[in-house]
Amino acid sequence: MTELTLPHAVGLLMLDPESGKPRTAEGTAKIVLAAAVAEAAVRGAVTFDGTKVVLVDPTPVGDTTTDSVLERLAGSGPHYLRNLLTSADLTFDESRRPDAVVVRELDAAGHVTVSRSSVRRRVLAVPAGNRAAELSGQVSAAVDAGEITARMAALISILATFDLLRAVVGQPLDQRRRDNVAAIRQSSPVGTALAGAMREISVP
């Protein structure tokens, strides 16, 4: 089975399996863009200087959202992660927002079924097949183990940063698992950069 990119994995796990709505009130475009930066980092295309994202290799990686981040960095140099994240919600063409792009790609791959609600014609994307459940199980096992790959550490860091982890795992985390998550976030370059960026965003 082909491994999902982090934008696709996060995009799938953000969705409530029953309603097709996002599981979070946080800006979904911001979360997907964080996943794109994480994908670039895991592939060695970017690195972090504190909370600044620095381009290492501009070669496209084959993921639409990640490649758009690399193109942006190649055109204008390093960006503070907070600025990349806050810019995600400023895309006025809804069809070009990172979250909308990812939902279309998940739909094309058969991982979600897309419809529109009767109220405000909101896009609903209900996970299809077993991929979302399998991925949730992998996340839960990784949180339990505490020793994982850089890619899974980045995924868990994103889910924890945006308060999605409990919903994905499906149960409250006991102290041991909370300690595991804290250690994962601290050891992951993505986790530490995200934590710093979110602190910067929260400061008026």
mmCIF file of N, CA and C in Angstrom, residues 50-51 80-83 85-86 161-162 191-204:
data_model
loop_
_atom_site.group_PDB
_atom_site.id
_atom_site.type_symbol
_atom_site.label_atom_id
_atom_site.label_comp_id
_atom_site.label_asym_id
_atom_site.label_seq_id
_atom_site.Cartn_x
_atom_site.Cartn_y
_atom_site.Cartn_z
ATOM 1 N N GLY A 50 15.440 27.517 14.246
ATOM 2 C CA GLY A 50 14.435 27.967 15.209
ATOM 3 C C GLY A 50 13.057 27.748 14.615
ATOM 4 N N THR A 51 12.317 28.835 14.406
ATOM 5 C CA THR A 51 10.996 28.724 13.773
ATOM 6 C C THR A 51 11.029 29.225 12.332
ATOM 7 N N TYR A 80 9.448 32.621 8.202
ATOM 8 C CA TYR A 80 9.054 32.160 9.529
ATOM 9 C C TYR A 80 7.838 31.250 9.376
ATOM 10 N N LEU A 81 7.871 30.144 10.100
ATOM 11 C CA LEU A 81 6.785 29.175 10.000
ATOM 12 C C LEU A 81 5.449 29.818 10.347
ATOM 13 N N ARG A 82 5.432 30.711 11.320
ATOM 14 C CA ARG A 82 4.166 31.361 11.702
ATOM 15 C C ARG A 82 3.559 32.115 10.526
ATOM 16 N N ASN A 83 4.409 32.744 9.702
ATOM 17 C CA ASN A 83 3.903 33.496 8.553
ATOM 18 C C ASN A 83 3.350 32.571 7.479
ATOM 19 N N LEU A 85 1.990 29.655 8.062
ATOM 20 C CA LEU A 85 0.735 29.101 8.569
ATOM 21 C C LEU A 85 -0.398 30.114 8.521
ATOM 22 N N THR A 86 -0.123 31.339 8.934
ATOM 23 C CA THR A 86 -1.196 32.341 8.950
ATOM 24 C C THR A 86 -1.599 32.759 7.541
ATOM 25 N N THR A 161 -0.442 19.292 18.108
ATOM 26 C CA THR A 161 -0.405 20.757 18.083
ATOM 27 C C THR A 161 -1.790 21.342 17.864
ATOM 28 N N PHE A 162 -2.563 20.707 16.993
ATOM 29 C CA PHE A 162 -3.878 21.243 16.633
ATOM 30 C C PHE A 162 -5.031 20.497 17.317
ATOM 31 N N GLY A 191 8.022 19.021 15.393
ATOM 32 C CA GLY A 191 7.310 19.292 16.630
ATOM 33 C C GLY A 191 7.815 20.530 17.339
ATOM 34 N N THR A 192 9.134 20.681 17.426
ATOM 35 C CA THR A 192 9.680 21.846 18.126
ATOM 36 C C THR A 192 9.445 23.131 17.342
ATOM 37 N N ALA A 193 9.564 23.073 16.017
ATOM 38 C CA ALA A 193 9.310 24.268 15.201
ATOM 39 C C ALA A 193 7.846 24.680 15.274
ATOM 40 N N LEU A 194 6.946 23.705 15.226
ATOM 41 C CA LEU A 194 5.513 24.006 15.323
ATOM 42 C C LEU A 194 5.163 24.607 16.681
ATOM 43 N N ALA A 195 5.722 24.041 17.742
ATOM 44 C CA ALA A 195 5.437 24.567 19.075
ATOM 45 C C ALA A 195 5.882 26.024 19.180
ATOM 46 N N GLY A 196 7.062 26.326 18.647
ATOM 47 C CA GLY A 196 7.550 27.698 18.676
ATOM 48 C C GLY A 196 6.700 28.630 17.841
ATOM 49 N N ALA A 197 6.299 28.159 16.653
ATOM 50 C CA ALA A 197 5.480 28.992 15.768
ATOM 51 C C ALA A 197 4.124 29.295 16.387
ATOM 52 N N MET A 198 3.515 28.307 17.034
ATOM 53 C CA MET A 198 2.207 28.532 17.641
ATOM 54 C C MET A 198 2.309 29.487 18.829
ATOM 55 N N ARG A 199 3.422 29.439 19.548
ATOM 56 C CA ARG A 199 3.620 30.417 20.628
ATOM 57 C C ARG A 199 3.731 31.824 20.047
ATOM 58 N N GLU A 200 4.446 31.949 18.936
ATOM 59 C CA GLU A 200 4.603 33.258 18.302
ATOM 60 C C GLU A 200 3.269 33.783 17.780
ATOM 61 N N ILE A 201 2.459 32.896 17.221
ATOM 62 C CA ILE A 201 1.150 33.303 16.701
ATOM 63 C C ILE A 201 0.247 33.788 17.831
ATOM 64 N N SER A 202 0.362 33.163 18.997
ATOM 65 C CA SER A 202 -0.529 33.503 20.115
ATOM 66 C C SER A 202 -0.154 34.809 20.798
ATOM 67 N N VAL A 203 1.055 35.318 20.537
ATOM 68 C CA VAL A 203 1.485 36.578 21.149
ATOM 69 C C VAL A 203 0.927 37.737 20.335
ATOM 70 N N PRO A 204 0.177 38.655 20.961
ATOM 71 C CA PRO A 204 -0.423 39.780 20.217
ATOM 72 C C PRO A 204 0.639 40.612 19.523
#
